[in-house]
Tab-separated table of N, CA and C in Angstrom:
chain	number	residue	atom	x	y	z
E	1	MET	N	-30.984	-3.709	-9.545
E	1	MET	CA	-31.527	-3.215	-8.215
E	1	MET	C	-30.361	-3.005	-8.141
E	2	ALA	N	-30.100	-1.777	-7.301
E	2	ALA	CA	-29.245	-1.156	-6.417
E	2	ALA	C	-28.998	-0.653	-5.421
E	3	GLY	N	-28.280	-1.801	-4.786
E	3	GLY	CA	-27.647	-1.307	-3.214
E	3	GLY	C	-26.670	-0.380	-2.849
E	4	ASN	N	-26.909	-0.279	-1.007
E	4	ASN	CA	-26.175	0.840	-0.854
E	4	ASN	C	-25.415	0.633	-0.291
E	5	HIS	N	-24.380	0.941	-0.819
E	5	HIS	CA	-22.767	0.645	-0.781
E	5	HIS	C	-21.485	1.694	0.600
E	6	ASN	N	-22.273	2.153	0.794
E	6	ASN	CA	-22.166	3.358	1.731
E	6	ASN	C	-22.219	2.127	3.441
E	7	ASN	N	-20.893	2.506	4.413
E	7	ASN	CA	-21.373	2.079	5.524
E	7	ASN	C	-21.211	3.054	6.776
E	8	ASP	N	-22.167	3.137	7.533
E	8	ASP	CA	-22.105	4.030	8.595
E	8	ASP	C	-20.469	3.349	9.606
E	9	VAL	N	-20.813	1.974	9.890
E	9	VAL	CA	-19.655	1.862	10.511
E	9	VAL	C	-18.286	2.171	10.470
E	10	LEU	N	-18.608	2.311	8.914
E	10	LEU	CA	-16.617	2.627	7.828
E	10	LEU	C	-16.732	4.595	8.712
E	11	GLY	N	-17.331	5.159	8.452
E	11	GLY	CA	-17.443	6.740	8.863
E	11	GLY	C	-17.098	7.211	7.201
E	12	LEU	N	-17.316	6.126	6.478
E	12	LEU	CA	-16.455	6.782	5.364
E	12	LEU	C	-17.389	6.987	3.942
E	13	SER	N	-18.865	7.256	4.643
E	13	SER	CA	-19.525	8.219	3.089
E	13	SER	C	-18.955	9.608	2.896
E	14	ILE	N	-19.875	9.780	1.775
E	14	ILE	CA	-19.573	11.091	1.665
E	14	ILE	C	-20.990	12.130	1.140
E	15	THR	N	-20.996	12.531	2.267
E	15	THR	CA	-21.906	13.197	2.528
E	15	THR	C	-22.897	14.526	1.737
E	16	ASP	N	-21.534	15.378	0.507
E	16	ASP	CA	-21.622	16.005	-0.100
E	16	ASP	C	-20.505	15.418	-1.380
E	17	ARG	N	-21.250	16.187	-2.037
E	17	ARG	CA	-20.107	14.644	-3.947
E	17	ARG	C	-18.563	16.464	-4.292
E	18	CYS	N	-18.426	17.623	-3.537
E	18	CYS	CA	-17.755	18.508	-3.677
E	18	CYS	C	-17.747	19.005	-1.896
E	19	CYS	N	-16.369	19.238	-2.471
E	19	CYS	CA	-15.675	19.351	-0.955
E	19	CYS	C	-14.802	20.887	-0.981
E	20	ARG	N	-13.852	21.410	0.226
E	20	ARG	CA	-13.203	22.285	0.035
E	20	ARG	C	-12.204	22.303	-0.299
E	21	GLY	N	-11.195	20.667	-0.605
E	21	GLY	CA	-10.238	19.606	-0.577
E	21	GLY	C	-9.601	19.867	0.058
E	22	THR	N	-10.216	19.505	1.496
E	22	THR	CA	-9.235	18.746	2.503
E	22	THR	C	-9.055	17.284	2.392
E	23	THR	N	-8.181	17.427	3.100
E	23	THR	CA	-8.773	15.280	3.317
E	23	THR	C	-9.293	14.612	4.113
E	24	GLY	N	-10.844	13.784	2.990
E	24	GLY	CA	-12.483	13.355	3.345
E	24	GLY	C	-12.973	14.280	2.850
E	25	CYS	N	-12.411	15.486	3.186
E	25	CYS	CA	-13.724	16.295	2.655
E	25	CYS	C	-14.370	16.836	4.321
E	26	ASP	N	-13.877	17.028	5.794
E	26	ASP	CA	-14.171	16.868	6.757
E	26	ASP	C	-13.271	18.585	7.322
E	27	TRP	N	-13.557	19.412	7.072
E	27	TRP	CA	-12.808	21.270	7.442
E	27	TRP	C	-13.530	21.721	8.752
E	28	ASP	N	-12.616	21.052	9.576
E	28	ASP	CA	-13.257	22.571	11.106
E	28	ASP	C	-13.514	23.865	10.756
E	29	GLY	N	-13.104	24.764	9.270
E	29	GLY	CA	-12.730	26.498	9.345
E	29	GLY	C	-11.108	26.733	9.257
E	30	THR	N	-10.507	25.657	9.856
E	30	THR	CA	-9.109	26.597	10.145
E	30	THR	C	-8.247	25.048	9.352
E	31	LEU	N	-6.905	25.469	9.360
E	31	LEU	CA	-5.746	24.912	8.838
E	31	LEU	C	-5.217	23.617	9.568
E	32	ARG	N	-5.532	24.431	10.526
E	32	ARG	CA	-5.076	22.636	11.353
E	32	ARG	C	-4.611	21.592	11.112
E	33	ARG	N	-6.013	20.919	10.686
E	33	ARG	CA	-6.144	19.455	10.533
E	33	ARG	C	-6.206	19.037	8.930
E	34	VAL	N	-5.195	20.281	8.352
E	34	VAL	CA	-5.434	19.960	6.700
E	34	VAL	C	-4.393	19.811	6.206
E	35	VAL	N	-4.723	18.145	5.561
E	35	VAL	CA	-3.559	17.025	5.509
E	35	VAL	C	-3.348	16.532	3.602
E	36	ASN	N	-3.478	17.702	3.588
E	36	ASN	CA	-3.472	17.486	1.460
E	36	ASN	C	-1.879	16.994	0.704
E	37	GLU	N	-1.845	16.614	-0.582
E	37	GLU	CA	-1.268	16.489	-0.669
E	37	GLU	C	-1.739	16.542	-2.337
E	38	PRO	N	-0.417	16.997	-3.106
E	38	PRO	CA	-0.501	16.935	-4.294
E	38	PRO	C	-1.129	15.813	-5.162
E	39	ILE	N	-1.880	15.763	-6.485
E	39	ILE	CA	-2.654	14.369	-7.262
E	39	ILE	C	-0.916	13.261	-7.912
E	40	TYR	N	-0.235	14.099	-8.023
E	40	TYR	CA	1.192	13.534	-8.036
E	40	TYR	C	1.904	13.135	-6.859
E	41	VAL	N	2.503	12.709	-7.102
E	41	VAL	CA	3.300	11.720	-5.325
E	41	VAL	C	3.576	10.491	-5.648
E	42	GLN	N	4.536	10.370	-5.426
E	42	GLN	CA	5.148	9.106	-5.321
E	42	GLN	C	6.518	9.650	-4.250
E	43	LYS	N	5.976	8.441	-3.264
E	43	LYS	CA	6.390	7.794	-1.907
E	43	LYS	C	7.585	6.839	-1.974
E	44	VAL	N	9.100	7.228	-1.485
E	44	VAL	CA	9.483	5.852	-1.535
E	44	VAL	C	9.759	5.556	0.058
E	45	TYR	N	10.158	4.409	0.028
E	45	TYR	CA	10.406	3.359	1.580
E	45	TYR	C	11.732	2.149	1.678
E	46	ASP	N	12.307	2.680	2.697
E	46	ASP	CA	13.462	0.956	2.518
E	46	ASP	C	12.655	0.468	2.960
E	47	ALA	N	11.979	0.319	4.000
E	47	ALA	CA	10.509	-0.917	5.020
E	47	ALA	C	9.225	-0.812	4.137
E	48	ALA	N	8.552	-1.767	4.279
E	48	ALA	CA	7.517	-1.683	4.196
E	48	ALA	C	6.614	-1.014	5.467
E	49	LEU	N	4.880	-0.611	5.639
E	49	LEU	CA	4.691	-0.631	6.142
E	49	LEU	C	3.210	-1.175	6.470
E	50	PHE	N	3.205	-2.016	6.826
E	50	PHE	CA	1.336	-2.010	7.494
E	50	PHE	C	0.683	-2.511	8.821
E	51	ASN	N	-0.690	-2.344	7.945
E	51	ASN	CA	-1.834	-2.265	8.928
E	51	ASN	C	-1.612	-3.639	9.465
E	52	LEU	N	-1.545	-4.150	11.193
E	52	LEU	CA	-1.576	-4.741	11.866
E	52	LEU	C	-2.430	-5.597	12.011
E	53	GLN	N	-3.857	-5.356	10.838
E	53	GLN	CA	-4.505	-6.082	10.909
E	53	GLN	C	-4.599	-7.208	10.085
E	54	GLY	N	-3.754	-7.020	8.526
E	54	GLY	CA	-3.205	-7.633	7.760
E	54	GLY	C	-2.666	-8.547	7.681
E	55	LEU	N	-1.611	-8.467	8.913
E	55	LEU	CA	-0.964	-9.464	8.650
E	55	LEU	C	-1.253	-11.325	8.994
E	56	ARG	N	-1.261	-11.780	8.651
E	56	ARG	CA	-1.265	-13.601	9.267
E	56	ARG	C	-0.038	-14.119	9.880
E	57	THR	N	0.203	-15.108	10.230
E	57	THR	CA	1.024	-15.909	10.228
E	57	THR	C	1.236	-17.177	9.618
E	58	ALA	N	2.898	-17.587	9.651
E	58	ALA	CA	2.795	-18.602	8.248
E	58	ALA	C	3.051	-19.405	8.678
E	59	ALA	N	2.279	-20.745	8.890
E	59	ALA	CA	2.648	-21.746	9.510
E	59	ALA	C	3.194	-22.959	8.591
E	60	ASN	N	3.372	-23.839	10.042
E	60	ASN	CA	4.627	-24.605	9.400
E	60	ASN	C	5.527	-24.022	8.233
E	61	GLN	N	6.847	-23.500	8.870
E	61	GLN	CA	7.959	-23.452	7.754
E	61	GLN	C	8.707	-23.697	8.543
E	62	VAL	N	9.817	-24.710	7.568
E	62	VAL	CA	11.286	-24.903	8.093
E	62	VAL	C	12.498	-24.455	8.771
E	63	PHE	N	12.405	-24.417	9.242
E	63	PHE	CA	14.109	-23.707	9.629
E	63	PHE	C	14.948	-24.874	9.840
E	64	SER	N	16.609	-24.559	9.202
E	64	SER	CA	17.786	-25.569	9.654
E	64	SER	C	18.663	-24.610	9.696
E	65	PRO	N	20.150	-25.074	10.287
E	65	PRO	CA	19.850	-26.655	10.488
E	65	PRO	C	19.061	-27.573	11.558
E	66	SER	N	18.883	-28.651	11.549
E	66	SER	CA	17.421	-28.965	12.497
E	66	SER	C	18.723	-28.747	14.140
E	67	LEU	N	17.443	-28.925	14.908
E	67	LEU	CA	19.059	-28.889	16.408
E	67	LEU	C	19.138	-30.310	16.686
E	68	GLY	N	18.286	-31.567	16.568
E	68	GLY	CA	18.327	-32.739	16.429
E	68	GLY	C	16.754	-33.042	17.671
E	69	GLU	N	16.724	-34.185	18.189
E	69	GLU	CA	15.497	-34.883	18.245
E	69	GLU	C	16.390	-34.809	20.331
E	70	GLY	N	15.193	-33.334	20.423
E	70	GLY	CA	15.325	-33.430	22.182
E	70	GLY	C	15.894	-32.553	22.106
E	71	ALA	N	16.348	-31.525	21.598
E	71	ALA	CA	17.353	-30.314	21.605
E	71	ALA	C	16.229	-29.250	22.272
E	72	ARG	N	16.666	-28.530	23.546
E	72	ARG	CA	15.844	-27.800	23.948
E	72	ARG	C	16.558	-25.753	23.990
E	73	ILE	N	15.347	-24.915	23.337
E	73	ILE	CA	15.848	-23.870	22.949
E	73	ILE	C	16.142	-23.615	24.652
E	74	ILE	N	17.584	-22.770	25.559
E	74	ILE	CA	17.598	-22.233	25.839
E	74	ILE	C	17.071	-20.711	25.841
E	75	ARG	N	17.931	-19.814	25.397
E	75	ARG	CA	18.097	-18.352	25.398
E	75	ARG	C	17.658	-17.608	23.407
E	76	ILE	N	17.024	-17.101	23.354
E	76	ILE	CA	17.257	-16.801	21.824
E	76	ILE	C	17.916	-15.612	22.008
E	77	LEU	N	19.294	-15.074	21.457
E	77	LEU	CA	20.154	-13.852	21.407
E	77	LEU	C	19.998	-13.555	20.800
E	78	ASP	N	19.564	-13.081	19.581
E	78	ASP	CA	19.199	-12.870	17.928
E	78	ASP	C	18.178	-12.887	16.732
E	79	ILE	N	17.686	-12.536	16.386
E	79	ILE	CA	16.679	-12.377	14.719
E	79	ILE	C	16.481	-11.319	13.751
E	80	ARG	N	16.922	-12.147	13.353
E	80	ARG	CA	17.183	-10.670	11.780
E	80	ARG	C	16.643	-11.437	10.626
E	81	CYS	N	15.568	-10.937	10.043
E	81	CYS	CA	14.897	-10.802	8.810
E	81	CYS	C	15.826	-10.158	7.847
E	82	ARG	N	15.690	-10.521	6.847
E	82	ARG	CA	15.869	-10.021	5.518
E	82	ARG	C	14.591	-10.373	4.146
E	83	LYS	N	14.764	-9.158	3.028
E	83	LYS	CA	14.234	-9.959	1.819
E	83	LYS	C	14.871	-10.641	1.365
E	84	PHE	N	14.297	-11.930	0.409
E	84	PHE	CA	15.670	-12.398	-0.320
E	84	PHE	C	15.468	-11.774	-1.912
E	85	PHE	N	16.360	-11.574	-2.644
E	85	PHE	CA	16.900	-11.005	-3.904
E	85	PHE	C	17.612	-11.799	-4.779
E	86	ASN	N	17.640	-12.388	-5.924
E	86	ASN	CA	18.737	-12.963	-6.565
E	86	ASN	C	18.459	-11.891	-7.375
E	87	PRO	N	19.864	-10.955	-7.209
E	87	PRO	CA	20.408	-10.622	-8.640
E	87	PRO	C	20.298	-11.236	-10.205
E	88	ALA	N	20.442	-12.604	-10.398
E	88	ALA	CA	20.570	-12.904	-10.964
E	88	ALA	C	19.255	-13.370	-12.276
E	89	ASN	N	18.339	-13.189	-10.866
E	89	ASN	CA	16.974	-14.057	-12.366
E	89	ASN	C	16.463	-12.754	-11.307
E	90	ILE	N	15.769	-11.411	-12.076
E	90	ILE	CA	14.607	-10.440	-11.299
E	90	ILE	C	13.785	-11.379	-11.321
E	91	ASN	N	13.408	-12.420	-12.370
E	91	ASN	CA	12.472	-12.963	-12.335
E	91	ASN	C	12.120	-14.789	-11.240
E	92	ASP	N	12.555	-14.147	-10.339
E	92	ASP	CA	13.377	-15.906	-9.386
E	92	ASP	C	11.358	-15.647	-9.094
E	93	ALA	N	11.268	-16.711	-8.576
E	93	ALA	CA	9.903	-16.224	-7.071
E	93	ALA	C	10.122	-16.618	-6.327
E	94	ARG	N	11.139	-16.398	-6.423
E	94	ARG	CA	11.492	-16.636	-4.524
E	94	ARG	C	12.151	-15.221	-3.623
E	95	ASN	N	11.844	-14.397	-4.840
E	95	ASN	CA	12.301	-12.631	-4.695
E	95	ASN	C	10.726	-12.645	-4.476
E	96	LEU	N	11.154	-11.256	-2.885
E	96	LEU	CA	10.285	-10.466	-2.596
E	96	LEU	C	10.001	-9.295	-3.635
E	97	ARG	N	8.576	-9.628	-2.867
E	97	ARG	CA	7.449	-9.426	-4.300
E	97	ARG	C	6.398	-7.643	-3.068
E	98	ALA	N	6.186	-6.946	-3.659
E	98	ALA	CA	4.778	-7.034	-3.141
E	98	ALA	C	4.212	-5.884	-4.977
E	99	ILE	N	2.592	-6.353	-4.591
E	99	ILE	CA	2.060	-6.621	-5.739
E	99	ILE	C	0.213	-5.522	-5.684
E	100	PRO	N	1.005	-4.530	-5.243
E	100	PRO	CA	-0.761	-3.400	-5.358
E	100	PRO	C	-1.966	-3.869	-6.339
E	101	THR	N	-3.033	-3.728	-5.737
E	101	THR	CA	-3.967	-4.095	-7.056
E	101	THR	C	-4.895	-2.627	-6.080
E	102	THR	N	-5.187	-1.419	-7.282
E	102	THR	CA	-6.050	-0.390	-6.649
E	102	THR	C	-7.197	-0.210	-6.984
E	103	THR	N	-7.880	0.692	-6.405
E	103	THR	CA	-9.750	0.812	-7.203
E	103	THR	C	-9.664	2.951	-6.977
E	104	ILE	N	-9.802	3.261	-8.227
E	104	ILE	CA	-9.612	4.074	-7.633
E	104	ILE	C	-11.463	5.770	-7.706
E	105	SER	N	-12.269	6.112	-6.826
E	105	SER	CA	-13.499	6.660	-6.836
E	105	SER	C	-13.889	7.851	-7.147
E	106	GLY	N	-14.058	8.389	-8.495
E	106	GLY	CA	-14.053	9.798	-8.809
E	106	GLY	C	-13.195	10.370	-9.043
E	107	GLY	N	-12.571	9.099	-9.535
E	107	GLY	CA	-12.025	9.575	-11.675
E	107	GLY	C	-11.453	8.588	-12.231
E	108	ASP	N	-11.075	8.507	-13.292
E	108	ASP	CA	-10.748	7.508	-14.050
E	108	ASP	C	-8.867	7.610	-14.318
E	109	VAL	N	-8.805	5.938	-15.230
E	109	VAL	CA	-7.287	5.628	-15.281
E	109	VAL	C	-6.935	6.310	-16.583
E	110	VAL	N	-6.467	7.090	-16.940
E	110	VAL	CA	-6.368	7.451	-18.396
E	110	VAL	C	-5.992	6.106	-19.474
E	111	GLU	N	-6.208	5.869	-20.438
E	111	GLU	CA	-5.649	4.679	-20.888
E	111	GLU	C	-5.622	4.625	-22.377
E	112	ASP	N	-3.852	3.976	-23.177
E	112	ASP	CA	-4.450	3.989	-24.595
E	112	ASP	C	-5.001	3.909	-25.752
E	113	GLY	N	-6.243	4.065	-26.763
E	113	GLY	CA	-6.796	2.756	-26.744
E	113	GLY	C	-6.692	1.697	-27.935
E	114	CYS	N	-5.882	1.317	-26.595
E	114	CYS	CA	-5.918	-0.462	-26.574
E	114	CYS	C	-6.403	-1.252	-24.761
E	115	GLY	N	-6.961	-0.068	-23.686
E	115	GLY	CA	-7.090	-0.176	-22.707
E	115	GLY	C	-5.708	-0.718	-21.950
E	116	ASN	N	-4.657	-0.409	-22.303
E	116	ASN	CA	-3.306	-0.061	-21.408
E	116	ASN	C	-3.602	1.299	-20.301
E	117	PRO	N	-3.074	1.349	-19.190
E	117	PRO	CA	-3.267	2.606	-18.563
E	117	PRO	C	-1.453	3.401	-19.104
E	118	VAL	N	-2.420	4.300	-19.643
E	118	VAL	CA	-0.989	5.439	-19.558
E	118	VAL	C	0.012	6.117	-18.270
E	119	ARG	N	1.086	5.433	-18.914
E	119	ARG	CA	2.262	5.618	-17.377
E	119	ARG	C	3.022	6.861	-18.333
E	120	VAL	N	3.496	7.861	-16.880
E	120	VAL	CA	4.635	8.385	-17.243
E	120	VAL	C	5.289	8.802	-16.129
E	121	ILE	N	6.940	9.031	-16.590
E	121	ILE	CA	7.515	9.145	-16.346
E	121	ILE	C	7.888	9.840	-14.576
E	122	GLY	N	7.998	9.293	-13.301
E	122	GLY	CA	8.045	9.615	-12.167
E	122	GLY	C	9.226	10.344	-11.702
E	123	PRO	N	9.318	10.903	-9.865
E	123	PRO	CA	10.337	11.235	-10.036
E	123	PRO	C	11.341	10.128	-10.018
E	124	ASP	N	11.614	9.160	-9.651
E	124	ASP	CA	12.371	8.133	-9.751
E	124	ASP	C	12.808	8.001	-11.061
E	125	GLY	N	12.582	8.370	-12.119
E	125	GLY	CA	12.849	9.260	-14.051
E	125	GLY	C	12.513	7.693	-14.400
E	126	THR	N	11.660	6.977	-14.304
E	126	THR	CA	11.119	5.769	-14.792
E	126	THR	C	9.626	5.525	-15.190
E	127	ALA	N	8.933	5.522	-16.715
E	127	ALA	CA	7.085	5.730	-16.233
E	127	ALA	C	6.850	4.625	-15.265
E	128	SER	N	6.993	5.548	-14.054
E	128	SER	CA	5.840	4.339	-12.816
E	128	SER	C	4.570	4.827	-12.136
E	129	GLU	N	4.072	6.365	-13.418
E	129	GLU	CA	3.558	6.885	-12.496
E	129	GLU	C	1.677	6.973	-13.325
E	130	THR	N	1.036	6.987	-13.160
E	130	THR	CA	-0.417	6.389	-14.094
E	130	THR	C	-1.388	7.451	-14.654
E	131	LEU	N	-1.844	8.042	-15.117
E	131	LEU	CA	-2.132	9.305	-15.238
E	131	LEU	C	-3.756	8.856	-14.451
E	132	VAL	N	-4.730	10.006	-13.580
E	132	VAL	CA	-5.723	9.926	-13.345
E	132	VAL	C	-6.607	11.226	-14.233
E	133	TYR	N	-7.671	10.805	-14.363
E	133	TYR	CA	-8.643	11.788	-15.107
E	133	TYR	C	-9.521	12.447	-13.525
E	134	ALA	N	-10.065	13.601	-13.533
E	134	ALA	CA	-11.028	14.000	-12.991
E	134	ALA	C	-12.086	14.296	-13.520
E	135	ASN	N	-13.671	14.305	-13.751
E	135	ASN	CA	-14.401	15.093	-14.100
E	135	ASN	C	-14.268	16.029	-13.252
E	136	THR	N	-13.704	17.305	-12.923
E	136	THR	CA	-13.917	17.963	-12.099
E	136	THR	C	-15.302	19.648	-12.087
E	137	GLN	N	-16.123	19.771	-13.535
E	137	GLN	CA	-16.276	20.233	-13.778
E	137	GLN	C	-18.017	20.499	-13.355
E	138	ASP	N	-18.628	19.600	-12.608
E	138	ASP	CA	-19.914	20.400	-11.565
E	138	ASP	C	-18.685	20.736	-10.702
E	139	CYS	N	-18.186	20.403	-9.882
E	139	CYS	CA	-17.556	21.133	-8.180
E	139	CYS	C	-17.133	22.309	-8.904
E	140	ASP	N	-16.431	22.553	-9.682
E	140	ASP	CA	-16.326	23.991	-10.298
E	140	ASP	C	-16.982	24.766	-10.871
E	141	GLU	N	-17.614	24.458	-10.824
E	141	GLU	CA	-19.212	25.541	-10.684
E	141	GLU	C	-19.909	25.807	-9.616
E	142	GLU	N	-19.146	24.885	-8.650
E	142	GLU	CA	-19.301	25.491	-7.060
E	142	GLU	C	-18.245	25.914	-6.443
E	143	GLY	N	-17.350	26.313	-6.523
E	143	GLY	CA	-16.323	26.669	-6.473
E	143	GLY	C	-15.273	26.393	-5.920
E	144	ARG	N	-15.881	24.810	-5.779
E	144	ARG	CA	-15.359	23.322	-4.796
E	144	ARG	C	-14.291	22.469	-5.286
E	145	GLY	N	-13.887	21.653	-4.859
E	145	GLY	CA	-13.161	21.338	-4.806
E	145	GLY	C	-13.501	19.614	-4.980
E	146	THR	N	-12.987	18.551	-6.302
E	146	THR	CA	-13.792	17.247	-6.734
E	146	THR	C	-12.900	16.179	-5.480
E	147	PRO	N	-13.650	15.476	-4.291
E	147	PRO	CA	-12.866	14.709	-4.370
E	147	PRO	C	-11.951	13.439	-5.463
E	148	ILE	N	-11.025	12.386	-4.988
E	148	ILE	CA	-10.838	11.595	-5.470
E	148	ILE	C	-10.627	11.088	-4.376
E	149	PHE	N	-10.243	9.031	-4.157
E	149	PHE	CA	-10.640	8.379	-3.319
E	149	PHE	C	-10.159	7.047	-3.778
E	150	GLY	N	-8.882	6.537	-2.875
E	150	GLY	CA	-8.315	5.647	-3.923
E	150	GLY	C	-8.226	4.352	-2.682
E	151	THR	N	-8.408	2.957	-3.283
E	151	THR	CA	-7.903	1.747	-2.273
E	151	THR	C	-6.939	0.607	-2.673
E	152	GLN	N	-6.523	0.372	-2.120
E	152	GLN	CA	-4.872	-0.048	-2.390
E	152	GLN	C	-4.553	-1.611	-1.627
E	153	ASN	N	-4.920	-2.856	-2.450
E	153	ASN	CA	-4.695	-3.835	-1.649
E	153	ASN	C	-3.210	-4.187	-1.961
E	154	VAL	N	-2.712	-4.517	-0.598
E	154	VAL	CA	-1.410	-5.105	-1.697
E	154	VAL	C	-1.206	-6.617	-1.017
E	155	GLU	N	-0.431	-7.893	-1.659
E	155	GLU	CA	-0.376	-8.725	-2.296
E	155	GLU	C	1.279	-9.267	-1.552
E	156	ILE	N	1.727	-9.779	-0.453
E	156	ILE	CA	3.827	-10.065	-0.687
E	156	ILE	C	3.275	-11.389	-0.581
E	157	VAL	N	4.255	-11.343	-2.136
E	157	VAL	CA	5.075	-12.921	-2.381
E	157	VAL	C	6.378	-13.120	-2.217
E	158	GLY	N	6.775	-14.407	-2.252
E	158	GLY	CA	8.499	-14.274	-2.138
E	158	GLY	C	8.946	-15.432	-0.887
E	159	SER	N	10.000	-14.706	-0.649
E	159	SER	CA	10.499	-15.619	0.338
E	159	SER	C	11.353	-14.583	1.190
E	160	VAL	N	11.174	-14.512	2.315
E	160	VAL	CA	12.674	-13.431	3.636
E	160	VAL	C	13.478	-15.128	4.011
E	161	ILE	N	14.444	-14.471	4.390
E	161	ILE	CA	16.026	-14.991	5.026
E	161	ILE	C	15.554	-15.013	6.551
E	162	VAL	N	15.455	-15.642	7.552
E	162	VAL	CA	14.847	-15.282	8.972
E	162	VAL	C	16.204	-16.300	9.451
E	163	GLU	N	17.132	-15.199	10.282
E	163	GLU	CA	18.791	-15.983	11.194
E	163	GLU	C	18.248	-15.691	11.852
E	164	ILE	N	18.465	-17.000	13.421
E	164	ILE	CA	17.943	-15.959	14.578
E	164	ILE	C	19.068	-17.424	14.960
E	165	ASP	N	19.749	-16.575	16.314
E	165	ASP	CA	21.302	-17.073	16.772
E	165	ASP	C	20.317	-17.355	18.405
E	166	VAL	N	20.756	-18.914	18.873
E	166	VAL	CA	20.075	-19.526	19.676
E	166	VAL	C	21.403	-20.020	20.751
E	167	ILE	N	20.654	-19.315	22.043
E	167	ILE	CA	21.534	-21.142	22.613
E	167	ILE	C	21.156	-21.810	22.958
E	168	PHE	N	21.054	-23.191	22.444
E	168	PHE	CA	20.611	-24.300	23.073
E	168	PHE	C	20.942	-25.098	23.688
């Protein structure tokens, strides 16, 4: 039994299996809104950017030292937050890590004969890029592009250090 996986609310359904090489295949006939990137792209950020809908509060966090019973915070002077990293043990469970899970539609991850994804040298000089194969034959015959879409969920694990300067 096949289900309809297109969701009109999200507006991500594809009406045409081929496109003209524009983001989302929605083109108004000019180059004003064209935002293309090559398939081989790697971006490096000092900070992580998140959609605020994906953030959750962390309840029951313990801060130290204790201010003592009956203490009252009058004013917060400064708040600093930084990721925890133990350089003596890269496998320390407290190290802050982002674990991405990527799903691709319209292409296939190239694998070796054992089911492992093939990784190639990226711009950072390490084997960090996964090869993706897209069969473009059908759209090539029409002189149009083959859309490939990706979805990525990111799990954040580890510890952060929060320092708060207060008058109490």
